[in-house]
Structure formats: C-alpha cells, structure tokens
Tab-separated table of C-alpha atoms in Angstrom:
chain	number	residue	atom	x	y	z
A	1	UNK	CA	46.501	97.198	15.226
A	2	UNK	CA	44.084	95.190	12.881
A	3	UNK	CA	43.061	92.145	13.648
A	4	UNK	CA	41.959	89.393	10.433
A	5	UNK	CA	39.345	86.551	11.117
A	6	UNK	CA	39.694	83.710	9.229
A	7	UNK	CA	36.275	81.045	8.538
A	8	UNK	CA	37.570	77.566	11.083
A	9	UNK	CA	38.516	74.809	8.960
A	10	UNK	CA	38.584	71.111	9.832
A	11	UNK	CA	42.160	69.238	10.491
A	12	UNK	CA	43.967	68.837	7.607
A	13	UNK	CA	42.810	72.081	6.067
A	14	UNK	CA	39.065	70.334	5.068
A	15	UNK	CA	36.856	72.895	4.953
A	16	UNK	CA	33.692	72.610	7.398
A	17	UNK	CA	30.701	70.585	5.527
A	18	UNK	CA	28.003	72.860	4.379
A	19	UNK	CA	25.000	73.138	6.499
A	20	UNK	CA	22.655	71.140	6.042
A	21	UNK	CA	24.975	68.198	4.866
A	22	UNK	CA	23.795	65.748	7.940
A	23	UNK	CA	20.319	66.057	7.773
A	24	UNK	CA	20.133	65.445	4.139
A	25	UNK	CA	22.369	62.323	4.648
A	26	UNK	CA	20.088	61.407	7.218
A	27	UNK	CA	17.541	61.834	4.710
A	28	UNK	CA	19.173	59.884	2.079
A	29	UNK	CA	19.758	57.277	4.216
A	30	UNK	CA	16.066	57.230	5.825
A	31	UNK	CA	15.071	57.204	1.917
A	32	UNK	CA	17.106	54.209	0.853
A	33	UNK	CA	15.829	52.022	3.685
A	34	UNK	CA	12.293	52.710	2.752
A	35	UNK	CA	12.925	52.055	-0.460
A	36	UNK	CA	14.730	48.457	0.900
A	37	UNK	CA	11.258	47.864	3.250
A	38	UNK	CA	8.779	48.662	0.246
A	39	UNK	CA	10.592	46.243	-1.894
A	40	UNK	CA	11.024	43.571	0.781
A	41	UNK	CA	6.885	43.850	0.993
A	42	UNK	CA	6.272	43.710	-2.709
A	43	UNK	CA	7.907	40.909	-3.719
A	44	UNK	CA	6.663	38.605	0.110
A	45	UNK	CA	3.192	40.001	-0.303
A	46	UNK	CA	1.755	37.943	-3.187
A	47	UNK	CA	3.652	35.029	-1.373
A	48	UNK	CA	2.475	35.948	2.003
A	49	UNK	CA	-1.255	36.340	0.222
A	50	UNK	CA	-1.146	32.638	-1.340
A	51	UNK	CA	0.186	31.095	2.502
A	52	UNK	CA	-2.591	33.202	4.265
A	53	UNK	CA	-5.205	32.155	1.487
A	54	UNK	CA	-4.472	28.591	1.083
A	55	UNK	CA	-2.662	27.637	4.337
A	56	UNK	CA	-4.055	29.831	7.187
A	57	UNK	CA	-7.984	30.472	6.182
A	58	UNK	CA	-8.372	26.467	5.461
A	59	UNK	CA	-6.743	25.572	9.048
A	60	UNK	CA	-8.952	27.987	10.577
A	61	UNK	CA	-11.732	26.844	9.421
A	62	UNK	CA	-10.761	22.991	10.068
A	63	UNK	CA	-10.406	24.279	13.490
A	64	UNK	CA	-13.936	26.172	12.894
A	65	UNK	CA	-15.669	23.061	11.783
A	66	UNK	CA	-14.165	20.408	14.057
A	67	UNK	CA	-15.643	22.594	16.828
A	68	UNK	CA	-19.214	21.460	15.549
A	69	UNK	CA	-21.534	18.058	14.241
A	70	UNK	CA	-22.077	18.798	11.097
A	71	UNK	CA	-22.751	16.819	8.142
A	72	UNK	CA	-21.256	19.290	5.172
A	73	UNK	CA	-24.549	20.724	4.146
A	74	UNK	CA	-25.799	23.813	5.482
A	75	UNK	CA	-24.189	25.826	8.131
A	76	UNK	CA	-23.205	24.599	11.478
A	77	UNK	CA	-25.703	25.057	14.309
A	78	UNK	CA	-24.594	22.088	16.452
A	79	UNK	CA	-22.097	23.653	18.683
A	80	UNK	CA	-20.042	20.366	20.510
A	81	UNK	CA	-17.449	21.890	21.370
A	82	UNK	CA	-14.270	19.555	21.930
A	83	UNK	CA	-16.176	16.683	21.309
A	84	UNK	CA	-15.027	15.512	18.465
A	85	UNK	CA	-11.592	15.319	19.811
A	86	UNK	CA	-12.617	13.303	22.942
A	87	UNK	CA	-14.741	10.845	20.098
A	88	UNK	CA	-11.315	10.737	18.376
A	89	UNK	CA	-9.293	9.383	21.147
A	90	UNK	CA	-12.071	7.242	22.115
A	91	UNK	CA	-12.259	5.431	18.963
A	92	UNK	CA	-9.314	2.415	18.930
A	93	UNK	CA	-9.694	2.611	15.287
A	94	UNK	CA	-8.337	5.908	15.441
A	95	UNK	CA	-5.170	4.876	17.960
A	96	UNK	CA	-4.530	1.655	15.842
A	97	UNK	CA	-4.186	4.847	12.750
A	98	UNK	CA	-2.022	6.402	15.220
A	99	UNK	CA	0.173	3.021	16.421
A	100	UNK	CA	0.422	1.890	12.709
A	101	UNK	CA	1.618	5.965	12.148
A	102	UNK	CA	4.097	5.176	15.206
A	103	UNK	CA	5.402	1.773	13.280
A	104	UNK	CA	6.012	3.546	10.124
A	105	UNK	CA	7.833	6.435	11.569
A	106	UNK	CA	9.888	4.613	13.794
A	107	UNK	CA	10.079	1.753	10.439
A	108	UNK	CA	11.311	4.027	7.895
A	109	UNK	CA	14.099	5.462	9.931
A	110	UNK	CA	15.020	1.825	10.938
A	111	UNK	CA	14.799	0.390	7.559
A	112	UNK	CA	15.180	2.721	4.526
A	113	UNK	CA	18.128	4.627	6.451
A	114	UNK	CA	20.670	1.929	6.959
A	115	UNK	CA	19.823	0.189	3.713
A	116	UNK	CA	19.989	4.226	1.625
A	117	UNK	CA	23.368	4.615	3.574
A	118	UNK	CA	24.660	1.465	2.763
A	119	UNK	CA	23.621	1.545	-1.121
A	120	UNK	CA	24.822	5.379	-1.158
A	121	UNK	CA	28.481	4.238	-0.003
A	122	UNK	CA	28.303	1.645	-2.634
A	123	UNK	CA	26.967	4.185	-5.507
A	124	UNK	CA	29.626	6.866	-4.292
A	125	UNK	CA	32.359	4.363	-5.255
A	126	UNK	CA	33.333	4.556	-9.218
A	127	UNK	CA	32.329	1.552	-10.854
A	128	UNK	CA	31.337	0.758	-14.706
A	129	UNK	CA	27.363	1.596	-14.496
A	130	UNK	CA	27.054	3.482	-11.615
A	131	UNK	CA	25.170	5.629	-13.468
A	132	UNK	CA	22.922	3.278	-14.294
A	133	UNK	CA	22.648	2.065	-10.952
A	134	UNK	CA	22.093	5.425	-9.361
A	135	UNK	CA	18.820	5.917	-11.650
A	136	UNK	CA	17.462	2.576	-11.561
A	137	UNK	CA	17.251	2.607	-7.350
A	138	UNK	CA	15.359	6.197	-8.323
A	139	UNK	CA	13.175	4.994	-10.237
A	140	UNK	CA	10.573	4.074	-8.173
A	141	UNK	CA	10.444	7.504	-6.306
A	142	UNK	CA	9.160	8.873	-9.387
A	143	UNK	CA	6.528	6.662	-9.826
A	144	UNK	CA	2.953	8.274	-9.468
A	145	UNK	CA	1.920	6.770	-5.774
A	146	UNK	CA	-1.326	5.836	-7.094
A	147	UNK	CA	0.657	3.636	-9.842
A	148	UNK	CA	3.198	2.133	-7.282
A	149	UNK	CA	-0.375	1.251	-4.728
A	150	UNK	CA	-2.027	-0.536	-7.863
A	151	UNK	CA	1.168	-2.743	-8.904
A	152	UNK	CA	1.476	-3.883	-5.536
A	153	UNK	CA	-1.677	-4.417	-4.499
A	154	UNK	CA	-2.193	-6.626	-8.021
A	155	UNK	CA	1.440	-8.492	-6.577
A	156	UNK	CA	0.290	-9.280	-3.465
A	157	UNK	CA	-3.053	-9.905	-3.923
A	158	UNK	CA	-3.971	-13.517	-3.159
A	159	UNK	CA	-2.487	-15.642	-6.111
A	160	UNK	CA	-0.793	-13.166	-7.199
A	161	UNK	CA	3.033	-13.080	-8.400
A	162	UNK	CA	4.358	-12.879	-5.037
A	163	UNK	CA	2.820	-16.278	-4.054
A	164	UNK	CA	3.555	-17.575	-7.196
A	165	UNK	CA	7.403	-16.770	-7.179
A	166	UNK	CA	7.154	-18.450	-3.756
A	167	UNK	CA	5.472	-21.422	-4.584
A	168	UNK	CA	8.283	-21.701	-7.580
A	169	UNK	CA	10.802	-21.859	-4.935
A	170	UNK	CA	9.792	-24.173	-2.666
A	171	UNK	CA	8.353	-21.724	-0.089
A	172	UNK	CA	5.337	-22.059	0.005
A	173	UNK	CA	4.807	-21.911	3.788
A	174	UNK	CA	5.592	-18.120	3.224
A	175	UNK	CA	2.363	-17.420	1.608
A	176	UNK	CA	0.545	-14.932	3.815
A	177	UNK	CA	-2.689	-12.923	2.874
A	178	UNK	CA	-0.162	-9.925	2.414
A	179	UNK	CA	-3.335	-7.208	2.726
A	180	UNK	CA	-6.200	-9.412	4.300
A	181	UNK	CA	-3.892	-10.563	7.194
A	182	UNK	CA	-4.284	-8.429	10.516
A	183	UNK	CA	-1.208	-9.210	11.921
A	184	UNK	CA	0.852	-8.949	8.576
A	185	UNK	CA	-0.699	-6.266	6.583
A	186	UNK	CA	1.163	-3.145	8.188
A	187	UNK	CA	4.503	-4.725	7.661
A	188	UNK	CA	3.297	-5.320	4.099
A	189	UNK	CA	2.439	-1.665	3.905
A	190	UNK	CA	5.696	-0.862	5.460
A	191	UNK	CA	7.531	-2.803	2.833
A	192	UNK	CA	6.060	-1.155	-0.014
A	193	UNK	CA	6.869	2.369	1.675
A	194	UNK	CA	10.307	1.112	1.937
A	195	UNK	CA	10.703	0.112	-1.883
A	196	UNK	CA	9.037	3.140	-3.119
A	197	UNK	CA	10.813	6.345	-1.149
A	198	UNK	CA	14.237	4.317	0.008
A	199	UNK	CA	15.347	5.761	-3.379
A	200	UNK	CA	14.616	9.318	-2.417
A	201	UNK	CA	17.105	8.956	0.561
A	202	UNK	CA	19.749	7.335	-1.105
A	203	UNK	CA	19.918	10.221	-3.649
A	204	UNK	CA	19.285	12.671	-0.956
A	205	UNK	CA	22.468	10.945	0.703
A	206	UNK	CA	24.744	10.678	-2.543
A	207	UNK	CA	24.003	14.867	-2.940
A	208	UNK	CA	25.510	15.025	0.200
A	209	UNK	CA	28.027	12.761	-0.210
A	210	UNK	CA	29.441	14.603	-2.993
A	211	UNK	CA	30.104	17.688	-0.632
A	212	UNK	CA	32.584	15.781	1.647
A	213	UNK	CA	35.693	16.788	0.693
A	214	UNK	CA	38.233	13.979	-1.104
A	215	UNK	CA	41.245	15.347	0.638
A	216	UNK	CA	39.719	14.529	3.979
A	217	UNK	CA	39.677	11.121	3.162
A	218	UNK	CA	43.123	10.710	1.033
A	219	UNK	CA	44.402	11.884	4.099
A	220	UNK	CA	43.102	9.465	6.573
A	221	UNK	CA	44.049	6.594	3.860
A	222	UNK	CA	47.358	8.155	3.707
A	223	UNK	CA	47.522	7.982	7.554
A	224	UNK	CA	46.684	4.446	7.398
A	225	UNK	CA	43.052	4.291	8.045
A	226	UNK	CA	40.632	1.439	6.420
A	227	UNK	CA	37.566	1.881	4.217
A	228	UNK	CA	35.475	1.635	7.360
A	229	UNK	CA	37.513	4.018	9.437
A	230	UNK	CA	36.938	6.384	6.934
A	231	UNK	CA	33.065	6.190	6.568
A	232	UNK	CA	32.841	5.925	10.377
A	233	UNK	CA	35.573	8.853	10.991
A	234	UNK	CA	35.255	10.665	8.170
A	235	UNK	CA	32.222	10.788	6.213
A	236	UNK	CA	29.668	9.672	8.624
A	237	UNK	CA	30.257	12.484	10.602
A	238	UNK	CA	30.545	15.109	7.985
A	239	UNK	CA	27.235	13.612	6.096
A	240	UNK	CA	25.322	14.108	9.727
A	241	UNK	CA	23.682	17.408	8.513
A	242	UNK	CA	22.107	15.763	5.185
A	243	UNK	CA	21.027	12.463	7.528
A	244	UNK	CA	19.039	14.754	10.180
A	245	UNK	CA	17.273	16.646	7.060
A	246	UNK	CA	16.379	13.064	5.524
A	247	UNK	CA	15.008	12.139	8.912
A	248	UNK	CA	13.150	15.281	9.368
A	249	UNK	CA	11.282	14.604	6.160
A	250	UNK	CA	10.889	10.926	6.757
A	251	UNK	CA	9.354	11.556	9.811
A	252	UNK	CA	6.439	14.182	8.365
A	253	UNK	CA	6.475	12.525	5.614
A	254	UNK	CA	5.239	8.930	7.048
A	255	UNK	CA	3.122	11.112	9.996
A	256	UNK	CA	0.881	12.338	6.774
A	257	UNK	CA	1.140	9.153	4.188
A	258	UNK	CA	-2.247	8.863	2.754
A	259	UNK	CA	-1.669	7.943	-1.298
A	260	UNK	CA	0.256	4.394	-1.072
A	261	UNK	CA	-1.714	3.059	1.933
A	262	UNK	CA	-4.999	4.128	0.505
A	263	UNK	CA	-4.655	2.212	-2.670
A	264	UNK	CA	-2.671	-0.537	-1.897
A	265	UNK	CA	-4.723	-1.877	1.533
A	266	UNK	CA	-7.924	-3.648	0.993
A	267	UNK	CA	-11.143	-1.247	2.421
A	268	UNK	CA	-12.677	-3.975	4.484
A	269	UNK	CA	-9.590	-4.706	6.615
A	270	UNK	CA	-8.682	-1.024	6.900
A	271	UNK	CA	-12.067	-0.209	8.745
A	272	UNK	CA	-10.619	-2.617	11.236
A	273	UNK	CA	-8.076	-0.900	11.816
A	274	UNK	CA	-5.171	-2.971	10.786
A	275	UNK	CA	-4.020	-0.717	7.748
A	276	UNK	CA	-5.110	2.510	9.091
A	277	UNK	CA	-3.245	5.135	9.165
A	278	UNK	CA	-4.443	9.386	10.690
A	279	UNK	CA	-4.783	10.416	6.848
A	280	UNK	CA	-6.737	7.510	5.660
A	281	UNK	CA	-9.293	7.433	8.758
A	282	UNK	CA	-10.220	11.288	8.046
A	283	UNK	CA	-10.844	10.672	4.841
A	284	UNK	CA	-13.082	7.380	5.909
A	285	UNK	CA	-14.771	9.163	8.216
A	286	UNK	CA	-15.036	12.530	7.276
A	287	UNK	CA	-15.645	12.457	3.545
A	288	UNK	CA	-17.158	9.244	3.235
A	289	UNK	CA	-18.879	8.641	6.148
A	290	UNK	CA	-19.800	12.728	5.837
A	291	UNK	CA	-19.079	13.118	9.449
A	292	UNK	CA	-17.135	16.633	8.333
A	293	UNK	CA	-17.219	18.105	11.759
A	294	UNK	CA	-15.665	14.799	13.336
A	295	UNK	CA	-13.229	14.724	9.557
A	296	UNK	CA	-11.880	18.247	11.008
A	297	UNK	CA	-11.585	17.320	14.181
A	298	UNK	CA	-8.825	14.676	13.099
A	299	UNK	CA	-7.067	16.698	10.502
A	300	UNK	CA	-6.706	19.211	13.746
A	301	UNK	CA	-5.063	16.455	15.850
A	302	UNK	CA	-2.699	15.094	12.839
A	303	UNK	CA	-1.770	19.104	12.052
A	304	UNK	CA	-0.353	19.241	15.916
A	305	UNK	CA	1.249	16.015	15.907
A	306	UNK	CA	2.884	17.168	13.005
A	307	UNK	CA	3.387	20.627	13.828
A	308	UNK	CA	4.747	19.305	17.367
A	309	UNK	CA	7.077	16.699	15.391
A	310	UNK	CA	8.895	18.964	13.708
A	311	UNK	CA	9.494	21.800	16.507
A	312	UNK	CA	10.919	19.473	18.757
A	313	UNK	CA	13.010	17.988	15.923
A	314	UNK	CA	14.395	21.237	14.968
A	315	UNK	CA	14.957	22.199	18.400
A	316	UNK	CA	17.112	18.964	19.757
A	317	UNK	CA	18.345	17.447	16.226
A	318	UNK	CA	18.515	20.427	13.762
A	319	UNK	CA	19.465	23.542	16.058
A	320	UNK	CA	23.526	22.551	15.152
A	321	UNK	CA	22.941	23.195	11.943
A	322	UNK	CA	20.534	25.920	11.604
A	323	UNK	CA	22.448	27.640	13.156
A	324	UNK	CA	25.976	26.523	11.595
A	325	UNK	CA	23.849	27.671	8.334
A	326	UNK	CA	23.329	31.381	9.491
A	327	UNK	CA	25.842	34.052	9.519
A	328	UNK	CA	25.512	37.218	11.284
A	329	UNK	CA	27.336	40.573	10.628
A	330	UNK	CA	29.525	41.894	13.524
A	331	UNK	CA	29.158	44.224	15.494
C-alpha cells in the first residue's frame, strides 16, 4: 500500500507564503521608516540650524558675557562671576524696570481685556459698518511702534494737543506733565500701550468668536435666555481657549516691551527710573553706558523671567487646551 504526501497548506486552502516573505516585509517596512526619519531630518534641519544659530549661540554667549566686566572691546579677562546679577538686583533703578514691568503686565490684562471683549461682542453683532469699525479699532496695531511713540510723545508733550483739548473744555486742572511727571508717567505709558495693541486683542477675540457655533446660541435664545446669559453661558465659556492665548501673549509681550516706551518717555526721567522698563535699562546700560558684561547680565535675568512666565502659564492656564488640541492614535 502506497502512501501520497501532499505540501501543508494554510486554512482555507492558502498556500504557505514563500520563504523568505517575513524578512523581506520586515525589510520593507524597516526601509520605509528610514525613509520617514531621513525626511523628517531634512526638512527640521535647516530650521533646527537657523534656531541653534540665531537663538541658542547668542543666549550662550549672553550668558558667556554676563559672567564677566567687560566693556565690548577686546576679549574678556575680568572673570566676576555672578556679579553682575547681584549689581542688578542691587540697583532700584533696575526693580522700579521690574515694578513698572509688573504694572504693565498686570495693566494690560486689566485694561485692554475687558475693553477688547466688550468692543468684540459689539463688532460680532451685524450692524451697517461693522466692517468699517472692525478695521478702524486695527488700525493702530499696524502702526510702526516707532511712529505710534513719536505721535504721542508730540501729544503729550507739554502744550501739546492733549493740554490744549483740555484747556478747550474747561479742564484745565487735568493738565499733568504726562512724561516728566514721576508719579504719572507709567500710567501715561500704560495708556498708550493700551491704545496701540487693544486692537490686536479685539481681532484676536472676533477670530475666535467666529468659531462659536450659532446654533449654540439660537438655542439658549430659544430656551429663553437673555443677551447676557448667552455671552456669560455660552460664548464666554467657549471663547476661554482664544482668551488664555491672548493673555499668554500679553503677558510676554509687555515682560519684553522696549519700542513704544523707548520713544515715547523722555531720557532724563527714565534714568530715574519712573519710565523704565527690563528692555529699556539693558539697552541704557549696556549699549550706551558700554557696560556689555553688566547689559548681558540683564538680558539673562529678563530671558528667565520670561522663560519662567510662560512655563508656569502653560502648565496651570494652557495645559486644558494643549492637550484638548492633541490627538493620539489608540492602542
């Protein structure tokens, strides 16, 4: 009795893959992702490249140079170690930069927000010339900041148009010495902040506005809910996400404001302090007074309070929606 031998075959009557067949779809596969990684590196290297080049060599060597006296001519032989940080905190021209910092931070998100959210309801309403509206409170974001420093500084210069349209209203008790007053001058400043970048946040706001959904709210009016009810209920809550990004860059932005404050305030008073802010006393006193060891020094500290700023900010106001933003495969 013969017996036949037949080759196995797989269930379903599949024949058995060829050899080889895994390990050259292992191959394939190993391929493809090196292909993925080399393209991943060529198009972040010239990126990475311009970051290291222009973001990481110039902090290192801020943090080089603060390290040292040294005058900018010539290279640095006197080692002081971290005294030009202790100099810095030592100075209370330096903490009035950093309290007049503190008032424009804690300003800005006091003043321009209520008054962009307020205007952005308004704008978000339909109304003949709303476009009009919307790009006239714009308009002076766009201005140059040296431009905006110059036109007010020429307004509230002493008999200037701002005392004048007082004085042609009867108030003339509320003539101040806008930029030579010590008392007044930072709430000057902060005004003209306010008037130039309130526009920003206002169309920062209306962008987000746009995203809320109009069924959300026919529905609450619908269920009998006022106007109010539905900004407070509604949109307020649903244009939280766009508020916490405007206040994360109002708050870097007014830690680092240097253009506006340089032009507009008057040299003499901001030596004393009163209009100083962390960007305008490094330049004083590291370009001008060539003090470019001590200059370093306090770009160093305004880098960390910066830096420091805008971790914790991301961890305890931002984390939400981080991580709302990012979507992960599953497993």
């Amino acid at each position: 009795m013969t017996s036949t031998t037949s080759s196995p075959s797989l269930a379903g009557g599949a024949s058995a893959p060829p050899a080889g067949f895994g390990s050259a779809r292992r191959s394939g596969r190993a391929a493809e992702n090196r292909r993925k990684w080399y393209e991943i590196i060529g198009l972040t290297a010239p990126a990475i490249a311009v970051y290291v080049m222009f973001v990481l060599v110039p902090m290192g060597f801020a943090v080089y140079y603060s390290l040292y006296k040294w005058r900018g001519v010539g290279p640095p032989t006197n080692f002081v170690g971290f005294d030009n940080y202790v100099l810095a905190f030592q100075d209370p021209i330096f903490l009035d930069a950093l309290r007049n910092n503190a008032v424009i931070v804690v300003g800005s998100l006091l003043v321009q927000g209520p008054i962009a959210l307020g205007v952005a309801l308004l704008l978000n309403r339909r109304f003949r010339g709303r476009t009009v509206f919307r790009l006239l409170v714009f308009v002076p974001y766009v201005l140059a900041e040296v431009t905006v420093g110059i036109m007010w500084k020429l307004i509230l210069t002493d008999g200037g148009t701002m005392d004048a349209l007082f004085r042609s209203l009867g108030l003339g008790g509320l003539v101040q010495a806008w930029l030579a007053d010590l008392d007044v001058v930072i709430w000057t400043l902060l005004f003209v902040l306010t008037w130039k970048y309130v526009g920003f946040a206002i169309i920062l706001l209306l962008a987000g506005l746009s995203n809320v959904p109009h069924e959300l709210t026919e529905a609450a009016a619908i269920d009998g809910a006022g106007w109010w009810q539905i900004q407070r209920h509604v949109t307020l809550p649903l244009l939280g996400p766009t508020i916490r990004i405007w206040m994360f860059l109002s708050i870097i932005g007014s830690l680092q404001v240097f253009d506006v404050i340089w032009v507009t305030s008057v040299p003499a008073v901001r030596s004393l302090g009163a209009s100083n802010t962390m960007a305008t006393y490094m330049v004083d006193n590291g370009f001008f007074a060539r003090l470019w060891g001590y200059g370093n020094a306090v770009a160093v500290i305004l880098f960390v309070i910066s830096f420091v700023a805008a971790l914790l900010f991301q961890r305890f106001m931002l984390r939400r929606d981080i991580q709302g933003a990012i979507t992960g495969r599953a497993n």
